[in-house]
Coordinates of C-alpha atoms in Angstrom, one line a residue:
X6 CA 167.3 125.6 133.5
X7 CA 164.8 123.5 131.6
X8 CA 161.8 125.5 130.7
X9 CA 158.2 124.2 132.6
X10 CA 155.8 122.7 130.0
X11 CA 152.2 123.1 129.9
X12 CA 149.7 122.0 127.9
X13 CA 145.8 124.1 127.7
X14 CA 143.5 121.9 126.0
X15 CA 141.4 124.9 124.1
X16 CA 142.1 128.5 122.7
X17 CA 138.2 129.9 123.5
X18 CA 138.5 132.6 126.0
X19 CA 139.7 130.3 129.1
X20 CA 142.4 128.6 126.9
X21 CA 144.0 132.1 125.7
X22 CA 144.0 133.9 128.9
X23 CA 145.6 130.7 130.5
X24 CA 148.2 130.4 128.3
X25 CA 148.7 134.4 127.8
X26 CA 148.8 134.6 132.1
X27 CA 151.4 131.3 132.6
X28 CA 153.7 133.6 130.4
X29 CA 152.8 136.6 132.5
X30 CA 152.8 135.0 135.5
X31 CA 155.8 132.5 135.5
X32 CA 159.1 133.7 137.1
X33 CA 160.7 130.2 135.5
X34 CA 161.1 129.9 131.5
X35 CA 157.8 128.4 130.3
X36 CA 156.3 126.8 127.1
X37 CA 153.0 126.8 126.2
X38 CA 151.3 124.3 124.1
X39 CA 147.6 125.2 123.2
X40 CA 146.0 122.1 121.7
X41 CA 142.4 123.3 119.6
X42 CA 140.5 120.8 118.0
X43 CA 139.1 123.0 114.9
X44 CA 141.5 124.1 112.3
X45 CA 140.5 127.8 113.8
X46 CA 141.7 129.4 117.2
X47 CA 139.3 131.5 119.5
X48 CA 136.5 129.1 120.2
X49 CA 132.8 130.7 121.1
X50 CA 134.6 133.8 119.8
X51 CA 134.9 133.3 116.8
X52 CA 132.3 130.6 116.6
X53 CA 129.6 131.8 119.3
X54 CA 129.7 135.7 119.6
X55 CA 126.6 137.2 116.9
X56 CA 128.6 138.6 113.9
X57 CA 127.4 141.7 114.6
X58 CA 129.0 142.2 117.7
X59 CA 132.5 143.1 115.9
X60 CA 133.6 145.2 119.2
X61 CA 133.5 141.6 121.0
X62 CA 134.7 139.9 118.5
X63 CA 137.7 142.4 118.2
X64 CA 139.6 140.7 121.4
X65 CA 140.6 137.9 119.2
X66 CA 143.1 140.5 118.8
X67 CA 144.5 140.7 122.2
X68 CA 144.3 136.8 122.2
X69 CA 146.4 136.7 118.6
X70 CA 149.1 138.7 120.3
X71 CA 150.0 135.6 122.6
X72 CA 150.4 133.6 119.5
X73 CA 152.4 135.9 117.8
X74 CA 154.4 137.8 120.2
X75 CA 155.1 135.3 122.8
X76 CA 158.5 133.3 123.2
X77 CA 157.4 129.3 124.1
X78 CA 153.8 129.5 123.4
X79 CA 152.5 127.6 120.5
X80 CA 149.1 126.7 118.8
X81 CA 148.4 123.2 117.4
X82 CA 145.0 123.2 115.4
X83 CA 142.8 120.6 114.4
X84 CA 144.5 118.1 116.9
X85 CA 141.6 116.4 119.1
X86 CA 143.0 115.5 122.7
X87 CA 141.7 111.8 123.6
X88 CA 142.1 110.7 119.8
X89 CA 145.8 112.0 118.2
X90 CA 146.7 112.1 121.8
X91 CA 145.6 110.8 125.2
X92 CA 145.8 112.4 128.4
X93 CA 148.1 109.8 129.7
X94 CA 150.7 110.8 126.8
X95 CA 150.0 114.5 127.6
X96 CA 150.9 114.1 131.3
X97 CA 154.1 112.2 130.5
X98 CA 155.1 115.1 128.3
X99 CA 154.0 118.1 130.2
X100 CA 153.9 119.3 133.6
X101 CA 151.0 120.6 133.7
X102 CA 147.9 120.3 131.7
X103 CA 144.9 122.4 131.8
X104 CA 141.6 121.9 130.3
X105 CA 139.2 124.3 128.9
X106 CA 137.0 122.6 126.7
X107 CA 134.2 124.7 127.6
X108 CA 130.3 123.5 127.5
X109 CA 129.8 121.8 124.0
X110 CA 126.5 120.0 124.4
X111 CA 122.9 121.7 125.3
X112 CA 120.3 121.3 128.0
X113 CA 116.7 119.7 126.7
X114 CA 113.0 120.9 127.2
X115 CA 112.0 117.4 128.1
X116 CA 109.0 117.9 126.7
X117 CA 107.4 115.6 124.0
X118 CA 108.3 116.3 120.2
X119 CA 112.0 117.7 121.0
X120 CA 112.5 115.1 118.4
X121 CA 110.9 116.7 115.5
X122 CA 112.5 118.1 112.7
X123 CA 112.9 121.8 112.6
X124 CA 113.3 122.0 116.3
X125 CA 117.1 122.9 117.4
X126 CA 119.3 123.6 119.9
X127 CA 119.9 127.5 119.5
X128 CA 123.5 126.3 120.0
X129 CA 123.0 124.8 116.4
X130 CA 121.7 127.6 114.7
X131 CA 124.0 129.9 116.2
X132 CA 127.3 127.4 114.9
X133 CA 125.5 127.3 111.5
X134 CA 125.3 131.0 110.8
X135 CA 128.9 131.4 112.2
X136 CA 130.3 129.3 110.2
X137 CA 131.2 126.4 112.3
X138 CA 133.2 123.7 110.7
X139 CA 131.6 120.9 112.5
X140 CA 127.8 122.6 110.9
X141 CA 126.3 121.1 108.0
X142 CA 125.6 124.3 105.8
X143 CA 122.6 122.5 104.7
X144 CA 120.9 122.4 108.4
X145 CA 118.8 125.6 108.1
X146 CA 116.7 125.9 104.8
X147 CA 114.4 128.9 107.0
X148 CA 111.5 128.8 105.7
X149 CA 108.1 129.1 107.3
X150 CA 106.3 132.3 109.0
X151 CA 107.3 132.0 112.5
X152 CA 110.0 130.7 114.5
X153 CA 109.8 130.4 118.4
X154 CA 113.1 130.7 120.6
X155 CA 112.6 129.5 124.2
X156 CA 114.6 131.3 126.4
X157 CA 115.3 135.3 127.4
X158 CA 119.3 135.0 127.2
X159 CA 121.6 137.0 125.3
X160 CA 121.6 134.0 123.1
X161 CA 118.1 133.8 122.5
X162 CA 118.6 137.2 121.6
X163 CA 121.1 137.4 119.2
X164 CA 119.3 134.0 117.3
X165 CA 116.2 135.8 117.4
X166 CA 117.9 138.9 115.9
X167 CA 119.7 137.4 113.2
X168 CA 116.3 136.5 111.8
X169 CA 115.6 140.0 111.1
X170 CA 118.7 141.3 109.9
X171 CA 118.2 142.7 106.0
X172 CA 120.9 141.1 103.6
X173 CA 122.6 144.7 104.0
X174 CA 123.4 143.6 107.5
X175 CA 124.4 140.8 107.0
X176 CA 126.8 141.2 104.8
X177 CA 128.8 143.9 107.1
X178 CA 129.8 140.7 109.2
X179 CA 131.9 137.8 108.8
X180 CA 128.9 135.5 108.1
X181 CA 129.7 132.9 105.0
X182 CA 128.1 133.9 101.8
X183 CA 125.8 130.9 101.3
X184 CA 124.7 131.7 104.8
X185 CA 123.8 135.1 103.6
X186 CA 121.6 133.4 100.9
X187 CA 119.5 131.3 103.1
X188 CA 118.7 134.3 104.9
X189 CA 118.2 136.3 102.1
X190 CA 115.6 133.6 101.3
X191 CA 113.9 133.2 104.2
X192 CA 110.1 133.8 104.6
X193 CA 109.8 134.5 108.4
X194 CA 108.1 137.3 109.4
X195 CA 107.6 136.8 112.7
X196 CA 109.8 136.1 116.0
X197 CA 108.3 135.0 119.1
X198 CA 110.6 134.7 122.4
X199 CA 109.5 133.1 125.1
X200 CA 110.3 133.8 129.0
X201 CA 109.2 131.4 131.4
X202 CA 109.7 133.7 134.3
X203 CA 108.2 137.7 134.6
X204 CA 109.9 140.2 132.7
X205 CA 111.6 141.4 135.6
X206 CA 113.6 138.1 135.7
X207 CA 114.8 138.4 131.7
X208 CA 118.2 137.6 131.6
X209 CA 119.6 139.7 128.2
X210 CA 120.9 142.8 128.8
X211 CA 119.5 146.0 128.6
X212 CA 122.0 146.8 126.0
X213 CA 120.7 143.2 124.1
X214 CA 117.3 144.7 123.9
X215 CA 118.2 148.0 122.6
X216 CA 119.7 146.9 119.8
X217 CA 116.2 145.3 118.9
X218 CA 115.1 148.3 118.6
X219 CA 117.2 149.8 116.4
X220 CA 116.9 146.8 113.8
X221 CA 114.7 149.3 111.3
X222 CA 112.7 146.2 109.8
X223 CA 111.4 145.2 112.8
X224 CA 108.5 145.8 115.3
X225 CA 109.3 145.0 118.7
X226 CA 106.1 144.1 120.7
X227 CA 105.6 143.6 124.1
X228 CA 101.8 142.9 125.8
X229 CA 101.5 145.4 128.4
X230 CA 99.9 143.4 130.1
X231 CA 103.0 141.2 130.0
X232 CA 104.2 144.1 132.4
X233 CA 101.8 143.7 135.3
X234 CA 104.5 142.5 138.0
X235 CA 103.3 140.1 141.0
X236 CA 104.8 141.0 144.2
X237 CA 108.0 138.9 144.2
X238 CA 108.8 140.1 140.5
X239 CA 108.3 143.9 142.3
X240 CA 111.1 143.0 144.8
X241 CA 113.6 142.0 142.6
X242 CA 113.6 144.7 140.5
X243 CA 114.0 147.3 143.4
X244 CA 116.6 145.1 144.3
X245 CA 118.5 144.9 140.8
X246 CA 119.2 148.4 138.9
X247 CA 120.3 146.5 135.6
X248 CA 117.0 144.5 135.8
X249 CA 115.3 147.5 136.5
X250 CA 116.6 149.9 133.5
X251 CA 115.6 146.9 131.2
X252 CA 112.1 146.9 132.2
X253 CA 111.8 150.7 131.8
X254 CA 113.5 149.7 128.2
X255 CA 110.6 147.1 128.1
X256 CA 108.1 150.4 128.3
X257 CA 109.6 152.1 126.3
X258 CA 109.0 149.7 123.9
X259 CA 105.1 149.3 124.5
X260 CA 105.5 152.8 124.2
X261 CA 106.5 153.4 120.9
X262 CA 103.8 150.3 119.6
X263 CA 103.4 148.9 116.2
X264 CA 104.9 150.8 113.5
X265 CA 104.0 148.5 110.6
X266 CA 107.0 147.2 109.9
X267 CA 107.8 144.0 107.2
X268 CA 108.9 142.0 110.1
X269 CA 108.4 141.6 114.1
X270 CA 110.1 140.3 117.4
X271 CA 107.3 139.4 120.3
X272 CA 107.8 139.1 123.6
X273 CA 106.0 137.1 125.5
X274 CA 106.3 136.3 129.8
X275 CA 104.8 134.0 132.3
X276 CA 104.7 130.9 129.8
X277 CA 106.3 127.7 129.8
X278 CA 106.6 125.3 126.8
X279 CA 104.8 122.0 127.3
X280 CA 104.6 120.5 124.3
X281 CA 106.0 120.6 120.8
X282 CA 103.1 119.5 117.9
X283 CA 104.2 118.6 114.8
X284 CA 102.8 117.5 111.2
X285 CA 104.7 113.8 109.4
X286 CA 107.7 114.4 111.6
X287 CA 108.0 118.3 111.5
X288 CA 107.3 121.0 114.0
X289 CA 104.2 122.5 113.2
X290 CA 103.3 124.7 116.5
X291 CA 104.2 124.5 120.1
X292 CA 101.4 124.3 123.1
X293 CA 102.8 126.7 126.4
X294 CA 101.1 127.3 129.4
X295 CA 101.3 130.2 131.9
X296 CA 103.9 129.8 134.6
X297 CA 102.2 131.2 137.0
X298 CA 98.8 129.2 136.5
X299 CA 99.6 126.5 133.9
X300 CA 95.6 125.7 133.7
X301 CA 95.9 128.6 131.4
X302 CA 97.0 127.4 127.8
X303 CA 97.6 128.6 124.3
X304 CA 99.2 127.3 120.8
X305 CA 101.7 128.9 118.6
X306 CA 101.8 127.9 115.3
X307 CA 105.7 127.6 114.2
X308 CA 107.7 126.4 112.1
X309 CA 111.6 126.2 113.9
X310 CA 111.8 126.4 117.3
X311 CA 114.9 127.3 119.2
X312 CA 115.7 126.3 122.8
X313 CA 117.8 128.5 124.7
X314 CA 117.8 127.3 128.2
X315 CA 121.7 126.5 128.4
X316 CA 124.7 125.0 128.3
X317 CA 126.3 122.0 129.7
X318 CA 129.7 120.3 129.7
X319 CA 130.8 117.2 128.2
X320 CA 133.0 114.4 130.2
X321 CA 136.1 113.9 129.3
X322 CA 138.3 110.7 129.1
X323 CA 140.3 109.9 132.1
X324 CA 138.6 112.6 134.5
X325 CA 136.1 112.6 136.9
X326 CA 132.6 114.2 136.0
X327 CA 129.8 115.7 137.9
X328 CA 126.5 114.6 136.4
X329 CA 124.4 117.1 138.2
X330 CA 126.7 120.2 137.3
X331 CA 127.9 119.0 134.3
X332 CA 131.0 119.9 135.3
X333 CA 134.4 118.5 136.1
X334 CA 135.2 118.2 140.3
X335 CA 138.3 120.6 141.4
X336 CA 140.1 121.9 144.6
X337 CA 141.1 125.7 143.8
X338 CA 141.2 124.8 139.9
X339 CA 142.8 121.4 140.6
X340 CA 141.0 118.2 138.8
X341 CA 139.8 116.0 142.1
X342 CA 138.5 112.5 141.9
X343 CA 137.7 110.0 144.0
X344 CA 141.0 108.9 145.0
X345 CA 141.9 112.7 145.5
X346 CA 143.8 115.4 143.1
X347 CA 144.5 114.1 139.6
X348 CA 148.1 115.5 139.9
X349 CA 149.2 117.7 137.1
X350 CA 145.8 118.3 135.6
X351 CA 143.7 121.4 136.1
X352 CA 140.8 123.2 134.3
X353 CA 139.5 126.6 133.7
X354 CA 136.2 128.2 131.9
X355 CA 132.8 126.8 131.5
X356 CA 134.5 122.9 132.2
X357 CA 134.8 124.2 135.8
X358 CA 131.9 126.4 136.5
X359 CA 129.6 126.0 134.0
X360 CA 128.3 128.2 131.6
X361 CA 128.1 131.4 133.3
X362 CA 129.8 134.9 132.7
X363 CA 130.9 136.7 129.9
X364 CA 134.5 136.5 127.8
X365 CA 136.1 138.7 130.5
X366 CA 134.9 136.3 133.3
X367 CA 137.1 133.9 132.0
X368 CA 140.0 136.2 132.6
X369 CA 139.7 136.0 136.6
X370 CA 138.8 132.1 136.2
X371 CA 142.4 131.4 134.4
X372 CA 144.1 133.4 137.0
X373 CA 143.1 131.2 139.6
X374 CA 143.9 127.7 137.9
X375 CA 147.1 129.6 136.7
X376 CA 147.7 130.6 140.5
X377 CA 147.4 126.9 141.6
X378 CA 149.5 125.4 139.1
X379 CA 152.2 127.6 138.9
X380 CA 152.1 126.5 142.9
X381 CA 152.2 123.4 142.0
X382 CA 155.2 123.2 139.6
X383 CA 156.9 125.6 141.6
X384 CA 156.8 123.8 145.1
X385 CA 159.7 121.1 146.5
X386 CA 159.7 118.0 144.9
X387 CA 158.6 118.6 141.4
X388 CA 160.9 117.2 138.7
X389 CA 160.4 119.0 135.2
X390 CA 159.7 116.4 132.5
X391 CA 162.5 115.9 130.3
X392 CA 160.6 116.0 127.2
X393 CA 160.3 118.4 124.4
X394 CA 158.0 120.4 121.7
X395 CA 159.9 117.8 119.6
X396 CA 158.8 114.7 120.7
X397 CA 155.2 115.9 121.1
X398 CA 155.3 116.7 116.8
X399 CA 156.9 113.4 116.3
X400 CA 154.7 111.6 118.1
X401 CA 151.6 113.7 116.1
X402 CA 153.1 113.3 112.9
X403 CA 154.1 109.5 113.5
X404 CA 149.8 109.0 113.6
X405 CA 149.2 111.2 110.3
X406 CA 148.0 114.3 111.9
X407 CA 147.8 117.3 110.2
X408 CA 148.8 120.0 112.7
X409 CA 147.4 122.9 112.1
X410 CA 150.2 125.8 113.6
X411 CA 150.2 129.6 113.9
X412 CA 151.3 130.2 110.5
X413 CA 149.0 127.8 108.6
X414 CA 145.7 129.7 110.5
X415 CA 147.3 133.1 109.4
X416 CA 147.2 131.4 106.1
X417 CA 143.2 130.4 106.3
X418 CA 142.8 133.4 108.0
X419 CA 144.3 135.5 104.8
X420 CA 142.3 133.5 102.5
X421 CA 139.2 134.5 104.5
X422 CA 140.1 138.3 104.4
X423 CA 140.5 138.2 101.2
X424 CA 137.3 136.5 100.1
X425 CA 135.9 139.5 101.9
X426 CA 137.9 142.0 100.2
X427 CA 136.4 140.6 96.6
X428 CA 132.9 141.2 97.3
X429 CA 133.5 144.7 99.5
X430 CA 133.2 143.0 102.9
X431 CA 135.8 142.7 105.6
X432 CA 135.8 138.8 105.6
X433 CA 134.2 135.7 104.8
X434 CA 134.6 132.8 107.0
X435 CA 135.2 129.6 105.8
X436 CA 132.7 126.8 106.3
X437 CA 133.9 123.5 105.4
X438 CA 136.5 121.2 107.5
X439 CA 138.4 120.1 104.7
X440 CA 139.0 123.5 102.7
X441 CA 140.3 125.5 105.7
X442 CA 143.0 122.2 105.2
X443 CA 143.3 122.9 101.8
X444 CA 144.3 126.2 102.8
X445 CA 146.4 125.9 105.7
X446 CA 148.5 123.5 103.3
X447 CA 148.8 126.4 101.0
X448 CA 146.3 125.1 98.4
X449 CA 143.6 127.3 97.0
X450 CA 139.8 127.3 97.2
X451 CA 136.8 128.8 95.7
X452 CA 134.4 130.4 98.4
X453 CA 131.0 129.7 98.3

């Protein structure tokens, strides 16, 4: 019996726990391709999660173990779908494929002076200091006395946070060493994070916050009258228990005060950014204004300002897209256009519902497009492509690509351990595109 062939377009969190639950799941023999356009598995994993989160981090194990102990499932790096290969050729080779591509590009203010420079997507500054191959390493030069970060995510927090680190810290993560040095180097003293909702409607976790206020070179201040909920705010935290420990985490905070340290993290509620100011083309402050009555006004001087108000997916060649959710249309996981289901495609992850959840979300997401495509496949009717694995590395070698497989990642991924290993730290990610190639074709490199 021919095995079923699947494609997953992606190896973040969606893309691993598809292909490691098709395996699972299947009662037929199955191969799984898993297409990733980096040279690097693992996605906002490896690429998103703060460095020094290593217990998150640490289920790039699990997802290594489909790679590696799996029969039929295979990894094929630095291959970009729509480019080395269409969709078209992917449907007349597989009989499935599933996309999860995730949310790459990032919601705006619109607000005036977005365009200025030193005014970034947190997305960017969070790709920079992990090490992101597609991140110049000269984007961030930090210096200046105060950054801003719009936005009271766990993103916004873990920016904000990485900002106060001491070198020490840093260098117990994965972080690149010239990324390291910029930090090392930078001259902000000051954090400011900006909610445009109560305090009662923050969206980090409790946990999040603690960990601010274990970060020893840092104050953590909070206005207490910042604290001073309106009715509605009152109602939702009797509703919520995890909103409600936070806020009693927020008193403790106000609490404890100003203990003088070198650096500080500032909360601030109720305000709304309205306009970014800026000095020959460079952000120089930002003007917000309360929420709640926005005739009330105030000005920040800053010198980088972060947004970090979301997500939101990309479109992708040949299927549908929803401009409003930024997401791609589906029936039960199942891509639908206008003309109906686009038979044999399917998606999973932040592609489907948009950025929402956290890695184990994903989990129950891939189950469900797994559940309707292993229907699918399964059901009366369905002929089983004749092609092969073969035919899908000819066709990728005939147009020069340079397939990055299991064993050449476990080859960057030794160089990077290392690296580590030389200067007493567990790793040291690569930065550049064209070394982790180097690499992966067996050729040395000197780590910056």
């Amino acid at each position: 019996m021919a095995a079923l062939r699947v494609a997953v377009i992606g190896s973040g969190p969606s893309g691993s726990y598809s292909a490691q639950l098709l395996t699972e799941e299947s009662e037929s023999p199955i191969e799984v391709d898993v297409f990733e356009r980096l040279p690097a598995p693992f996605g906002l994993v490896r690429y998103g999660v703060a460095p020094d989160h290593p217990r998150i981090k640490s289920i790039t194990t699990s997802f290594a173990e489909v790679f590696e102990e799996t029969p039929g499932v295979r990894f094929l790096g630095n291959v970009l779908v729509g480019r080395d290969i269409t969709l078209d050729e992917m449907r007349a080779r597989y009989d499935a494929v599933v996309f999860a591509t995730g949310a790459p590009l990032d919601r705006s203010l619109g607000i005036p002076g977005e365009d200025l420079r030193g005014v970034h997507a947190v997305r960017e500054f969070v790709s920079w200091y992990g090490g992101h191959p597609d991140s110049d390493p000269q984007s961030f030069s930090l210096s200046g006395q105060r950054a801003v970060v719009i936005g009271v995510g766990n993103v916004a927090l873990d920016a904000a946070r990485m900002l106060m680190l001491s070198v020490e810290e840093l260098r117990a993560t994965d972080v690149p060493e010239h990324i390291v040095e910029a930090f090392a180097a930078s001259s902000f003293r000051e954090v400011v994070i900006v909610g445009r909702r109560g305090p009662a409607f923050a969206k980090f976790t409790n946990k999040e916050f603690l960990e601010f206020l274990e970060v020893e070179s840092c104050d953590v201040i909070i206005d207490p009258a910042d604290l001073e909920l309106s009715p509605e705010e009152q109602v939702h935290l009797d509703a919520d228990p995890a909103a409600k420990r936070l806020f009693s985490s927020f008193k403790k905070a106000v609490d404890r005060g100003v203990l003088g340290r070198e650096r500080s993290v500032r909360f601030i509620f109720d305000r709304s950014p309205v306009e970014l100011l800026g000095n020959d083309g460079v952000v120089s402050g930002i003007r917000l204004a309360q929420t709640s009555d926005p005739s009330v006004t105030e000005t920040l001087d800053a010198q980088l300002v972060l947004r970090s108000v979301g997500y939101r997916g990309k479109a992708l060649d040949g299927l549908p897209f929803d401009e409003l959710t930024h997401t791609v249309p589906h029936v039960e996981s199942r891509v639908h256009g206008d003309d109906g289901v686009v038979d044999g495609v399917y998606i999973a992850g932040w592609i489907k519902r948009g950025p929402t959840g956290v890695v184990g979300t994903n989990r129950r997401c891939a189950l469900d497009t797994v559940t309707s495509l292993l229907e699918d496949v399964g059901a009366p009717g369905h002929v089983p492509t004749a092609s092969t694995a073969a035919d899908v590395d000819d066709l990728l070698e005939s147009r020069g690509v340079h397939v990055v497989d299991w064993a050449a990642w476990k080859t960057i991924d030794a160089a990077e351990v290392a690296a580590g290993e030389s200067v007493g730290r567990e790793r040291v990610k690569l930065h550049d595109r064209d070394e982790m190639l180097r690499v992966a074709r067996g050729n040395s490199v000197e780590f910056r």
